[in-house]
Amino acid sequence: MPPLLSSFSPRTSNYILPLNPGWRLRLAASFLLSIFPLLDLLPVALPPGSPPGPVGLEVLAGCVTAVAWFTHSLALWALVRSPHGRSRGPSALALAAFLPAPALVLTLLWHCQRGTFLPPLLPGPLGRVCLLILQLAAVLAYGLGWAAPGGPREPWPQEPFLSSESQETEVAEDGESWLSRFSYAWLAPLLTRGVRGELRQPQDICRLPRRLHPAYLARAFQAHWKEGAQLWRALYGAFGCCYLALGLLKMVGTMLAFSGPLLLSLLVGFLEEGQEPLSHGLLYVLGLASGAVISTVLQNQYGYEVRKVTLQARGAVLSILYRKALQLGPSRPPTGEALNLLGTDSERLLNFAGSFHEAWGLPLQLAITLYLLYQQVGMAFMAGLVLALLLVPVNKVIATRIMVSNQEMLGHKDARVKLMTELLNGIRVIKFFGWEQALGDRVKAYRTQELGRLRVIKYLDAACVYLWAALPVVICIVIFITYVLMGHQLTATKVFTALALVRLLILPLNNFPWVINGLLESKVSLDRIQRFLDLPNYNPEAYYSPDPPTEPSTVLELHEALFSWDPIGISRKTFISHLEVKQGMLVGIVGKVGCGKSSLLAAITGELHRLCGWVAVSGLSKGFGLATQEPWIQCATIRDNILFGKTFDARLYMEVLEACALNDDLSILPAGDQTEVGEKGVTLSGGQRARIALARAVYQEKTFYLLDDPLAAVDADVANHLLHRCILGVLSHTTRLLCTHRTEYLERADMVLLMEAGHLVRAGPPSEILPLVQAVPTAWVEEEQVTDSGKLLSARDLEKTTEGPEAEENASGRLVQEESKCTGAVALHVYGAYWRAMGSGLAIATLLSLLLMQATRNGADWWLSYWLSRLKTARNSSKEGPAPSSPGSAADFSLPLLLSSSRNFYIPLCRAASNGSSDVHFYLTVYAAIAGANSLCTLLRAVLFAAGALQAAVTLHHRPLHRLLTAPVTFFDSTPSGRVLNRFSSDVACVDDSLPFLLNILLANSVGLLGLLIVLGSGLPWLLLLLPPLSFIYYRVQGQYRVSFRELRRLGSLTLSPLYTHLADTLAGLPVLRASGATYRFEEENQRLLERNQRCQFASCAMVQWLDIRLQLMGAAVVSAIAGIALVQHQQGLANPGLVGLVLSYALSLTGLLSGLVSSFTQTEAMMVSVERLEEYSHDIPQEPQGVPLQTPQQGIRWLTQGSVEFQDVVLVYRPGLPNALDKVTFQVEAGEKLGIVGRTGSGKSSLFMVLFRLLEPSAGRVLLDGVDTSQLELAELRSQLAIIPQEPFLFSGTVRENLDPQGLHEDRALWQALEQCHLREVIVAVGGLDGELGERGQNLSLGQRQLLCLARALLTDAKILCIDEATASVDQKTDQLLQQTICQRFANKTVLTIAHRLNTILNSDRVLVLQAGRVVELDSPSVLRKRSQSLFQQLLQSSQRGAHSLPAGP
């Protein structure tokens, strides 16, 4: 009989080939071969009958053969219409067709021996012989057709990535036949690519089916989603009907799963009694095989379809989460929390899909199993049921505790990921201050709290595992003891049917706690996602007045408008009594730090809550041109950042570059405007970022521009250029609102607004308003604007690129490289790393307890078999005649009776033959002792494994964290934060939860299979002959699967990181996205990234089902073989029913074990990719050279006592071929000296600080501090003796105290004193004092206030050397003047190096260092340098004065 189709190729659209003669012959032969078996049934009915077999078996065999050949014909027809039509098709298919030939030949020989051709000729046998010859001829014709030459085999056509639907050629599943869907033959090209090692990129994977494409899912979901709706209702409306329909498939598959134990009972009864005809035994064997196959197909399809629905829901949830992120109002969650919703909560929510049907399916399975147990052992089953029910309340308590602990753990995880996000954003400042250890300890503290909750969850899970794993054994003991004590006789039929049924209990009893836990976790995550979706939206229709401004010439009008950062007005408020801005005006906005300038612009763009009043904007649909105070730059090329999705216009583009003073710098960069900048523009200086952001806004060609201090980070030359060419040039025809502290550039503005404490206090012409805010006369200010602090520092750009091959910008300007992906099998050292992370002692103890657990379990079952064999021997020796069978005996046991009868079959026997109480007590005592030992080993294994998993979770987080914190800044420049966060969120979550769970299953399956093979080999030695071929097939199948699935898992992780990065990027740049109308484009990009990830997810899930169906069919073949061998042994009188029952009851679980072993191994290997990725960060991240601690005892702890600085021939070069950033820089700063540092573009000013703090190592030369070579010092030792006030203020979530003094070195009195000197006391009191929360990145403070807080940090230090890098760029002039006085007083005796932004910060310096092209060109006092006519310093002064005097009169 030919087997069913094994595999064939997927379809290609519109691909039909003409049939060649070979295919025609094969099709005709297979069709005839499907007809002949049915014709062969006719002679069976003719008298006197037609041997060789019983009529029932003949009919069954004929029908199955006809169905098989008909299926084969369909397979051939499908192959003809595929690319295989050009060749012979799969060889395995042809081989399957020739398998019946030996049986046909043997049958023909049998007819010859019986004399069928000799007289008297009977019509029945003769007709059958003729049909037999025709079948042989048809098989021969089939062989000739296969041998006919086919065309050359063509490779599967490759496809362009993400082409339009009309161009798609290889789409997973769509258009496939039902047979291909059942066998997953459409996966053949993907598997081939996997085996060849060609699965390297997402485009190597077949396309998603139409119903899984994100665009389709978004449309389907949006049809049921409206704002404020419940997420679960929308998901149910979109996918619920299909999902609920799958419940029917599950029910049928569950029912069919019981055919195994029922037919096992009948077969063991047949072997035990030996009174039924052989045909019954054959029917039982065939029933076992066919039931297993059908159940396998149905349950496999159920699992596959559920996973598809899960992926549909995943696509919809991730799409709606991103869309909500684009629509968020001012109340936004921290980025870390949003990333957790995307990565962790969405996955937990979707666990519901697998858990819901199990929640009703498992109790149903439990009820049927208990009913069948009742049929076997009568009321004795109640003892086991009572025991199981007693554990229900215990399980409920455990599940509740797990849910509560899970909620708390997710809260700690959010806090940890949030802190990691901030740590990555501020890594430069952290390294400057030497806070790696302090912030690393904070991360570890959150991790400790997270692990504390995880520890509770793991040990409660261990209790669940113990209770439900030990329960089946205990149930068996209780049932058998109760049954015997009730006076019944145990038989092999009852015991092994009961054992098989109790094994069926393992699934519902073991899985039910996980199902409930999954449902509870889904509920927790659903609530978290729902809270996010319920956050108020950005709603311009409600925010802005529907009527335009009162006058046509008015662009903006605000009246009695009150705004706040929170919906009820607790936080900072901004009140505008009346403001009217005419078209084409240049409006300046001035005021002290924190007065509400940026808040006013945010209010105009709708980024605040409007509490009252009204806002009217003309031409609102056109959007705004927005340049924020903290420039938002994407990780892309400079050109892409400027174009921002708009079509390239060469004329406009060149005009914008010129207006924003970018041409000179682009000519220096490696690839011009194609140079890729790092995430958030980390490879650029503050001035670069500000001007690229300004260029992006200008290129959008809006009519209304909001410019938030774009001049703060640039020097006088560049500020003049931006004012002349951009603000008063290219943008002269537009309406502009300009916030700035540089009031000298507002003298020609049309109107100036004065803000104070969140109120617009005055509005008028510049001559009226500016004197109120200027600290010194205008002429003096003009002289002061001399230094280039923020011009496009191309040298600084280069400083922040990396030297290593991973991140080095190549000739094309690419900085951020594709994320590395290991290939091939997970290396052994990764498993070794996990072993070491667990601890060798714990790992060995866990394995020993696991082996002991399996040994005691097998021992208990073997003891039962031995006991039954002894009982049967004793009973046979004591019988004098056939004993009357009880109503519960095998003679009365039938399948219809079991399924339909509800009466009690079990009438107590008058006495149990040879079942004396002493024997029973002995056997039961031994059985109970072995089972008790098994229970203890199970408990030990659960506890030890939980302890080991927790230890591994600690180690695998701390090691990469430590390595990450000691990585050089160049690593962070070239590595997107989403890539790092993916490891510290998703990969850490895998190590915490998924990996231990799967590894536990893998180990249990491994020892379970080992025990099963030992039992099968000892019970039926003939079965060992099947092991070599089965092992070979098993090895080939799992090998194909593993290599492909492993790469798919890696690609899944690889495609998940861009989703994280894209969401984080979107949240950071939300105001710019909305103002420029780019939200739709960003949503499309999210769909594209999601489609790539969904491809990997879908292919992985299909691969799992591909493997499952094959392993299940192998298991069914083994069960059939065992039953067949037992039948043969029975006919020979060799079968021991007790041993056969034991073997068969074990064999029924072989399918699950085989499938579970390879799937758990593959999934464990896939989860080990997370360990591999964390280990990569534990060992492969480059490290900063640490140096050695000072050993000179006389220098003591404070080795830096004077504060002198000396650079000796310092050379800094980033890569061969690039000019030196510092070229033999030599100078000396005496202790206590104040040195100002100035220079033009690319002069290398910031490079000095980078080298001084050893954030970059010089190529040659050395730096001496108090005569000590810094390269010989430990980094922590060096940086602890230096202080810096960085250009960009860095604050992290937490209290004011934690931000001022992360290491906890100072008392509160000192903190308040520092705050008072920085004029922040009132601000800090308003936010809640030292324990007040600053919010993510210090969002509760303005940018200027954040800079002041960073200055307060420096005031707390007792370092001898202070470096100031444009520290007061965002501070008004009056505050700046006060701060300069504070710095002079507090650092009077200390060495101060200042990269200046305003003249008054360096004119009072002792000396000024002027750099040009990385060389020192001038070094003298400011007064001396100003007197030199050719001095570069003097040229800067003159340039500044010209800029201040030559302002045009305005538009």
PDB file of N, CA and C in Angstrom, residues 15-55:
ATOM      1  N   TYR A  15       1.990  29.720 -13.260  1.00  0.00           N
ATOM      2  CA  TYR A  15       3.115  28.890 -13.707  1.00  0.00           C
ATOM      3  C   TYR A  15       2.580  27.519 -14.070  1.00  0.00           C
ATOM      4  N   ILE A  16       2.203  27.283 -15.339  1.00  0.00           N
ATOM      5  CA  ILE A  16       1.639  26.006 -15.774  1.00  0.00           C
ATOM      6  C   ILE A  16       2.468  25.490 -16.940  1.00  0.00           C
ATOM      7  N   LEU A  17       2.951  24.259 -16.816  1.00  0.00           N
ATOM      8  CA  LEU A  17       3.794  23.671 -17.853  1.00  0.00           C
ATOM      9  C   LEU A  17       3.007  22.617 -18.633  1.00  0.00           C
ATOM     10  N   PRO A  18       3.284  22.448 -19.911  1.00  0.00           N
ATOM     11  CA  PRO A  18       2.679  21.323 -20.644  1.00  0.00           C
ATOM     12  C   PRO A  18       3.215  19.999 -20.111  1.00  0.00           C
ATOM     13  N   LEU A  19       2.315  18.977 -20.081  1.00  0.00           N
ATOM     14  CA  LEU A  19       2.711  17.681 -19.528  1.00  0.00           C
ATOM     15  C   LEU A  19       3.629  16.948 -20.503  1.00  0.00           C
ATOM     16  N   ASN A  20       4.761  16.440 -20.007  1.00  0.00           N
ATOM     17  CA  ASN A  20       5.586  15.582 -20.856  1.00  0.00           C
ATOM     18  C   ASN A  20       5.086  14.144 -20.702  1.00  0.00           C
ATOM     19  N   PRO A  21       5.483  13.205 -21.588  1.00  0.00           N
ATOM     20  CA  PRO A  21       4.936  11.830 -21.559  1.00  0.00           C
ATOM     21  C   PRO A  21       5.163  11.118 -20.232  1.00  0.00           C
ATOM     22  N   GLY A  22       6.315  11.349 -19.596  1.00  0.00           N
ATOM     23  CA  GLY A  22       6.584  10.671 -18.332  1.00  0.00           C
ATOM     24  C   GLY A  22       5.559  11.029 -17.267  1.00  0.00           C
ATOM     25  N   TRP A  23       5.254  12.336 -17.141  1.00  0.00           N
ATOM     26  CA  TRP A  23       4.266  12.761 -16.141  1.00  0.00           C
ATOM     27  C   TRP A  23       2.872  12.208 -16.491  1.00  0.00           C
ATOM     28  N   ARG A  24       2.538  12.194 -17.781  1.00  0.00           N
ATOM     29  CA  ARG A  24       1.221  11.651 -18.181  1.00  0.00           C
ATOM     30  C   ARG A  24       1.098  10.189 -17.786  1.00  0.00           C
ATOM     31  N   LEU A  25       2.160   9.424 -18.031  1.00  0.00           N
ATOM     32  CA  LEU A  25       2.134   7.997 -17.704  1.00  0.00           C
ATOM     33  C   LEU A  25       1.999   7.786 -16.190  1.00  0.00           C
ATOM     34  N   ARG A  26       2.715   8.571 -15.437  1.00  0.00           N
ATOM     35  CA  ARG A  26       2.642   8.423 -13.978  1.00  0.00           C
ATOM     36  C   ARG A  26       1.262   8.795 -13.447  1.00  0.00           C
ATOM     37  N   LEU A  27       0.693   9.863 -14.010  1.00  0.00           N
ATOM     38  CA  LEU A  27      -0.646  10.276 -13.574  1.00  0.00           C
ATOM     39  C   LEU A  27      -1.682   9.205 -13.901  1.00  0.00           C
ATOM     40  N   ALA A  28      -1.622   8.666 -15.131  1.00  0.00           N
ATOM     41  CA  ALA A  28      -2.584   7.638 -15.547  1.00  0.00           C
ATOM     42  C   ALA A  28      -2.428   6.388 -14.691  1.00  0.00           C
ATOM     43  N   ALA A  29      -1.165   5.955 -14.448  1.00  0.00           N
ATOM     44  CA  ALA A  29      -0.926   4.745 -13.658  1.00  0.00           C
ATOM     45  C   ALA A  29      -1.426   4.907 -12.231  1.00  0.00           C
ATOM     46  N   SER A  30      -1.142   6.064 -11.610  1.00  0.00           N
ATOM     47  CA  SER A  30      -1.573   6.248 -10.219  1.00  0.00           C
ATOM     48  C   SER A  30      -3.094   6.331 -10.118  1.00  0.00           C
ATOM     49  N   PHE A  31      -3.743   6.936 -11.144  1.00  0.00           N
ATOM     50  CA  PHE A  31      -5.205   6.986 -11.114  1.00  0.00           C
ATOM     51  C   PHE A  31      -5.806   5.580 -11.233  1.00  0.00           C
ATOM     52  N   LEU A  32      -5.245   4.748 -12.147  1.00  0.00           N
ATOM     53  CA  LEU A  32      -5.728   3.359 -12.280  1.00  0.00           C
ATOM     54  C   LEU A  32      -5.491   2.571 -10.992  1.00  0.00           C
ATOM     55  N   LEU A  33      -4.327   2.820 -10.385  1.00  0.00           N
ATOM     56  CA  LEU A  33      -4.009   2.099  -9.149  1.00  0.00           C
ATOM     57  C   LEU A  33      -4.939   2.505  -8.004  1.00  0.00           C
ATOM     58  N   SER A  34      -5.595   3.674  -8.110  1.00  0.00           N
ATOM     59  CA  SER A  34      -6.587   4.049  -7.093  1.00  0.00           C
ATOM     60  C   SER A  34      -7.932   3.383  -7.365  1.00  0.00           C
ATOM     61  N   ILE A  35      -8.176   2.929  -8.641  1.00  0.00           N
ATOM     62  CA  ILE A  35      -9.440   2.260  -8.991  1.00  0.00           C
ATOM     63  C   ILE A  35      -9.360   0.752  -8.721  1.00  0.00           C
ATOM     64  N   PHE A  36      -8.212   0.117  -9.024  1.00  0.00           N
ATOM     65  CA  PHE A  36      -8.099  -1.339  -8.938  1.00  0.00           C
ATOM     66  C   PHE A  36      -8.433  -1.889  -7.539  1.00  0.00           C
ATOM     67  N   PRO A  37      -7.970  -1.266  -6.434  1.00  0.00           N
ATOM     68  CA  PRO A  37      -8.308  -1.848  -5.118  1.00  0.00           C
ATOM     69  C   PRO A  37      -9.805  -1.893  -4.861  1.00  0.00           C
ATOM     70  N   LEU A  38     -10.554  -0.915  -5.412  1.00  0.00           N
ATOM     71  CA  LEU A  38     -12.003  -0.937  -5.225  1.00  0.00           C
ATOM     72  C   LEU A  38     -12.637  -2.058  -6.054  1.00  0.00           C
ATOM     73  N   LEU A  39     -12.134  -2.255  -7.297  1.00  0.00           N
ATOM     74  CA  LEU A  39     -12.632  -3.366  -8.113  1.00  0.00           C
ATOM     75  C   LEU A  39     -12.288  -4.705  -7.473  1.00  0.00           C
ATOM     76  N   ASP A  40     -11.157  -4.731  -6.736  1.00  0.00           N
ATOM     77  CA  ASP A  40     -10.713  -5.970  -6.102  1.00  0.00           C
ATOM     78  C   ASP A  40     -11.658  -6.409  -4.987  1.00  0.00           C
ATOM     79  N   LEU A  41     -12.530  -5.482  -4.539  1.00  0.00           N
ATOM     80  CA  LEU A  41     -13.458  -5.852  -3.461  1.00  0.00           C
ATOM     81  C   LEU A  41     -14.644  -6.652  -3.989  1.00  0.00           C
ATOM     82  N   LEU A  42     -14.907  -6.559  -5.317  1.00  0.00           N
ATOM     83  CA  LEU A  42     -16.079  -7.263  -5.866  1.00  0.00           C
ATOM     84  C   LEU A  42     -15.937  -8.780  -5.765  1.00  0.00           C
ATOM     85  N   PRO A  43     -14.763  -9.372  -6.141  1.00  0.00           N
ATOM     86  CA  PRO A  43     -14.661 -10.838  -6.036  1.00  0.00           C
ATOM     87  C   PRO A  43     -14.744 -11.352  -4.596  1.00  0.00           C
ATOM     88  N   VAL A  44     -14.480 -10.472  -3.627  1.00  0.00           N
ATOM     89  CA  VAL A  44     -14.530 -10.918  -2.236  1.00  0.00           C
ATOM     90  C   VAL A  44     -15.937 -11.380  -1.866  1.00  0.00           C
ATOM     91  N   ALA A  45     -16.933 -10.696  -2.482  1.00  0.00           N
ATOM     92  CA  ALA A  45     -18.327 -11.026  -2.141  1.00  0.00           C
ATOM     93  C   ALA A  45     -18.844 -12.246  -2.906  1.00  0.00           C
ATOM     94  N   LEU A  46     -18.115 -12.708  -3.950  1.00  0.00           N
ATOM     95  CA  LEU A  46     -18.588 -13.841  -4.746  1.00  0.00           C
ATOM     96  C   LEU A  46     -18.332 -15.164  -4.025  1.00  0.00           C
ATOM     97  N   PRO A  47     -19.277 -16.094  -4.076  1.00  0.00           N
ATOM     98  CA  PRO A  47     -19.037 -17.414  -3.449  1.00  0.00           C
ATOM     99  C   PRO A  47     -18.004 -18.176  -4.272  1.00  0.00           C
ATOM    100  N   PRO A  48     -17.207 -19.053  -3.685  1.00  0.00           N
ATOM    101  CA  PRO A  48     -17.213 -19.410  -2.247  1.00  0.00           C
ATOM    102  C   PRO A  48     -16.265 -18.527  -1.438  1.00  0.00           C
ATOM    103  N   GLY A  49     -16.099 -17.245  -1.765  1.00  0.00           N
ATOM    104  CA  GLY A  49     -15.172 -16.361  -1.052  1.00  0.00           C
ATOM    105  C   GLY A  49     -13.826 -16.356  -1.733  1.00  0.00           C
ATOM    106  N   SER A  50     -13.105 -15.336  -1.498  1.00  0.00           N
ATOM    107  CA  SER A  50     -11.803 -15.196  -2.147  1.00  0.00           C
ATOM    108  C   SER A  50     -10.741 -14.921  -1.089  1.00  0.00           C
ATOM    109  N   PRO A  51     -10.005 -15.952  -0.723  1.00  0.00           N
ATOM    110  CA  PRO A  51      -8.936 -15.743   0.252  1.00  0.00           C
ATOM    111  C   PRO A  51      -7.947 -14.693  -0.288  1.00  0.00           C
ATOM    112  N   PRO A  52      -6.968 -14.176   0.409  1.00  0.00           N
ATOM    113  CA  PRO A  52      -6.336 -14.806   1.570  1.00  0.00           C
ATOM    114  C   PRO A  52      -6.821 -14.327   2.934  1.00  0.00           C
ATOM    115  N   GLY A  53      -7.608 -13.292   3.141  1.00  0.00           N
ATOM    116  CA  GLY A  53      -7.871 -12.787   4.485  1.00  0.00           C
ATOM    117  C   GLY A  53      -9.337 -12.666   4.793  1.00  0.00           C
ATOM    118  N   PRO A  54      -9.664 -12.320   6.064  1.00  0.00           N
ATOM    119  CA  PRO A  54     -11.060 -12.092   6.450  1.00  0.00           C
ATOM    120  C   PRO A  54     -11.654 -10.946   5.646  1.00  0.00           C
ATOM    121  N   VAL A  55     -12.972 -10.997   5.462  1.00  0.00           N
ATOM    122  CA  VAL A  55     -13.647 -10.001   4.636  1.00  0.00           C
ATOM    123  C   VAL A  55     -13.430  -8.592   5.179  1.00  0.00           C
TER     124      VAL A  55
END
